[in-house]
PDB file of C-alpha atoms in Angstrom:
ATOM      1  CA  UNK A 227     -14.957   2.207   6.168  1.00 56.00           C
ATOM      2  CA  UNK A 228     -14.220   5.764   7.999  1.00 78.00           C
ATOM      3  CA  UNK A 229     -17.011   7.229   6.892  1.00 81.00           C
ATOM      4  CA  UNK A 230     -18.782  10.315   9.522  1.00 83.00           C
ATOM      5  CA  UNK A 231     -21.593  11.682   8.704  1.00 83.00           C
ATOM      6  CA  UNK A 232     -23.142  14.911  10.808  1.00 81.00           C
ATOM      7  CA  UNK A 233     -26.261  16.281  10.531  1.00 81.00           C
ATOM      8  CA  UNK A 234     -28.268  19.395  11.588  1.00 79.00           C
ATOM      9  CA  UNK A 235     -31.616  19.457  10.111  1.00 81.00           C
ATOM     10  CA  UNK A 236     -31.828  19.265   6.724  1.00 76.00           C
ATOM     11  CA  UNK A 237     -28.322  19.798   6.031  1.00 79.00           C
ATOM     12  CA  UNK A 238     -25.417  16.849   6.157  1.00 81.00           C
ATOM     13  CA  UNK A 239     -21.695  16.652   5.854  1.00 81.00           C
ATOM     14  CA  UNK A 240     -20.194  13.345   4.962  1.00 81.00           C
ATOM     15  CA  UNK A 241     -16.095  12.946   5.989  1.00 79.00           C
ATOM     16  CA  UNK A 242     -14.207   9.943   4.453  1.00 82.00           C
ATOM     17  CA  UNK A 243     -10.686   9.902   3.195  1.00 81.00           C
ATOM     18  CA  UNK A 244     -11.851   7.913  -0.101  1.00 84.00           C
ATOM     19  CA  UNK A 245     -14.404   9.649  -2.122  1.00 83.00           C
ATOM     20  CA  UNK A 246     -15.809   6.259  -3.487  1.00 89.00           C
ATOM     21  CA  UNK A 247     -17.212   5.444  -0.113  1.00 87.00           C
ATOM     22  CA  UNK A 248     -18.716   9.033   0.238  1.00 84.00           C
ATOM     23  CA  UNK A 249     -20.607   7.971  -3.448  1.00 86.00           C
ATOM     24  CA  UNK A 250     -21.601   4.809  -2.054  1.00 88.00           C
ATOM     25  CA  UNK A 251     -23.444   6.595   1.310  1.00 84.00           C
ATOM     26  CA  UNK A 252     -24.724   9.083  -0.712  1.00 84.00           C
ATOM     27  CA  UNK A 253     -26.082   7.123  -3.247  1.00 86.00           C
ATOM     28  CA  UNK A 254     -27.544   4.912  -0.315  1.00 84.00           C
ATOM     29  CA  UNK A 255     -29.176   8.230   1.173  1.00 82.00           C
ATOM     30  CA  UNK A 256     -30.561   8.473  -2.271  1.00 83.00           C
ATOM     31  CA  UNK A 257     -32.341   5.614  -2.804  1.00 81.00           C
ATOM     32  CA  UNK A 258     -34.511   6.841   0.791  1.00 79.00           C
ATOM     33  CA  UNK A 259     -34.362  10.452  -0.653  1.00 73.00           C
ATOM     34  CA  UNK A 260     -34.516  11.243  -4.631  1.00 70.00           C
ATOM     35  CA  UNK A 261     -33.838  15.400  -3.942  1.00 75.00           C
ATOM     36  CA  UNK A 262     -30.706  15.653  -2.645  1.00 74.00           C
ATOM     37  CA  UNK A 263     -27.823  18.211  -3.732  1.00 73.00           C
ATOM     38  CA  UNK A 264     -24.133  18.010  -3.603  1.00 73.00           C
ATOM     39  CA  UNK A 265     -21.236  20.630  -2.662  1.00 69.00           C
ATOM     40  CA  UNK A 266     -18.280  19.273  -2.559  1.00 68.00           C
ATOM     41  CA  UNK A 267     -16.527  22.487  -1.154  1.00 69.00           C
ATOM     42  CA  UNK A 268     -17.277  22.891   2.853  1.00 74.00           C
ATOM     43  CA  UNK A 269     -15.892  25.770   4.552  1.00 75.00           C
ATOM     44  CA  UNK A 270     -18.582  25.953   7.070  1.00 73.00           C
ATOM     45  CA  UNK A 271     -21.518  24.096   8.704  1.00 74.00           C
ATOM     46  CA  UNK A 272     -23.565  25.355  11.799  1.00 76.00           C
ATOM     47  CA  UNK A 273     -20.898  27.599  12.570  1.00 78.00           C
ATOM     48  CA  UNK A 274     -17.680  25.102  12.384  1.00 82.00           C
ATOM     49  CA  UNK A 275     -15.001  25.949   9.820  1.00 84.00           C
ATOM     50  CA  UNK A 276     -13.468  23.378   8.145  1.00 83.00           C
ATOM     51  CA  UNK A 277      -9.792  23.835   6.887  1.00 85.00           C
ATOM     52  CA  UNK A 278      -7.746  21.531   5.073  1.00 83.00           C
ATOM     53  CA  UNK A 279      -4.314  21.321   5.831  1.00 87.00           C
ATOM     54  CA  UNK A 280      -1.419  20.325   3.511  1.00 90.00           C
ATOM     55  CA  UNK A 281      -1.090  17.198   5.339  1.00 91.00           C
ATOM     56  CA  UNK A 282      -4.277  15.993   4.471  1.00 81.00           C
ATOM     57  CA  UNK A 283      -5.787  16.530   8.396  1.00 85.00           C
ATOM     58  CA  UNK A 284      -9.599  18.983   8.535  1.00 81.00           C
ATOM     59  CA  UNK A 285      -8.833  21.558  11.498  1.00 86.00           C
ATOM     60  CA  UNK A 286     -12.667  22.533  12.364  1.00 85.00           C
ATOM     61  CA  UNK A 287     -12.715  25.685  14.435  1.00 86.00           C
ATOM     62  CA  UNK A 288     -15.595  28.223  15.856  1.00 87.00           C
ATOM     63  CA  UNK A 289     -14.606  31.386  15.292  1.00 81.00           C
ATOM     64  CA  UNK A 290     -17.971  33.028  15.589  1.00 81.00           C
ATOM     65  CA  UNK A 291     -19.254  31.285  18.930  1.00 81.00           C
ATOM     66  CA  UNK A 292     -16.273  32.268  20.267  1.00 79.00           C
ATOM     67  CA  UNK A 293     -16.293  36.108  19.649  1.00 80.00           C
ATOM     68  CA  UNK A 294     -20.040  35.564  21.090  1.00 81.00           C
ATOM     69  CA  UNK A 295     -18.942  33.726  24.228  1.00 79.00           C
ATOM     70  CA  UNK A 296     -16.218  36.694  24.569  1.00 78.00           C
ATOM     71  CA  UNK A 297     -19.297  39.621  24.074  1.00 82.00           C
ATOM     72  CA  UNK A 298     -21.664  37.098  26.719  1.00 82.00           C
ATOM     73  CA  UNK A 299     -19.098  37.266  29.377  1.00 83.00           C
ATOM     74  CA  UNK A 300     -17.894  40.783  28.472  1.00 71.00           C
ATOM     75  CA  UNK A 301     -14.321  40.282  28.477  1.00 62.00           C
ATOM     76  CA  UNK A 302     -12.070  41.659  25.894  1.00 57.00           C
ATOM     77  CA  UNK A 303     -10.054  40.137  23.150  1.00 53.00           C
ATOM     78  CA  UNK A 304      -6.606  41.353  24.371  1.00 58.00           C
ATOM     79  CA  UNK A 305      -7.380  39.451  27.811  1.00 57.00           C
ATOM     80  CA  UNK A 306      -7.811  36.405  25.701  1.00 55.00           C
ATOM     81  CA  UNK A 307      -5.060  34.187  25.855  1.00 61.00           C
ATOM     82  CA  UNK A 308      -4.533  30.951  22.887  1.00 64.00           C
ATOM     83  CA  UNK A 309      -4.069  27.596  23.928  1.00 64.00           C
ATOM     84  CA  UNK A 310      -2.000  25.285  21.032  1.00 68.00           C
ATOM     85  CA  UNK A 311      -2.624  21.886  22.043  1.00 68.00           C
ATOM     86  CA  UNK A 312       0.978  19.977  21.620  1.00 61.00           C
TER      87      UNK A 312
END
């Protein structure tokens, strides 16, 4: 099993490359917890977008804390250089 699971709160994300085994640990959540509700579609969680690429990989980014670390150290965007990791 390759299950992850994060969690902030009240709010969870389950990863897994076989959506039986996501069933099986959220049905296991349920039997703790009767209330629980589904999305199936994440795009973002506490400010980490999730993007699926063709290959199958999730590329999770932070735009937004990002922009804010750029306002916090007052810099601006054109001094900002982009690292692509190989």
């Amino acid at each position: 099993m390759k299950t992850m699971f994060f969690c902030y709160v009240d709010d969870g994300v389950f990863l897994e490359p076989d959506d039986d085994e996501i069933d099986k640990a959220i049905n296991d959540l349920r039997n703790l917890k009767d209330d629980l509700e589904e999305i199936w579609v994440i795009e973002d969680y506490i400010g980490v977008n999730f993007e699926r690429k063709e290959d199958g990989c999730v590329k999770l980014t932070q735009p937004r804390l990002m922009q804010q670390i750029i306002v916090e150290v007052k810099t601006s965007t054109r001094r900002v250089t982009k690292h692509t990791p190989a």
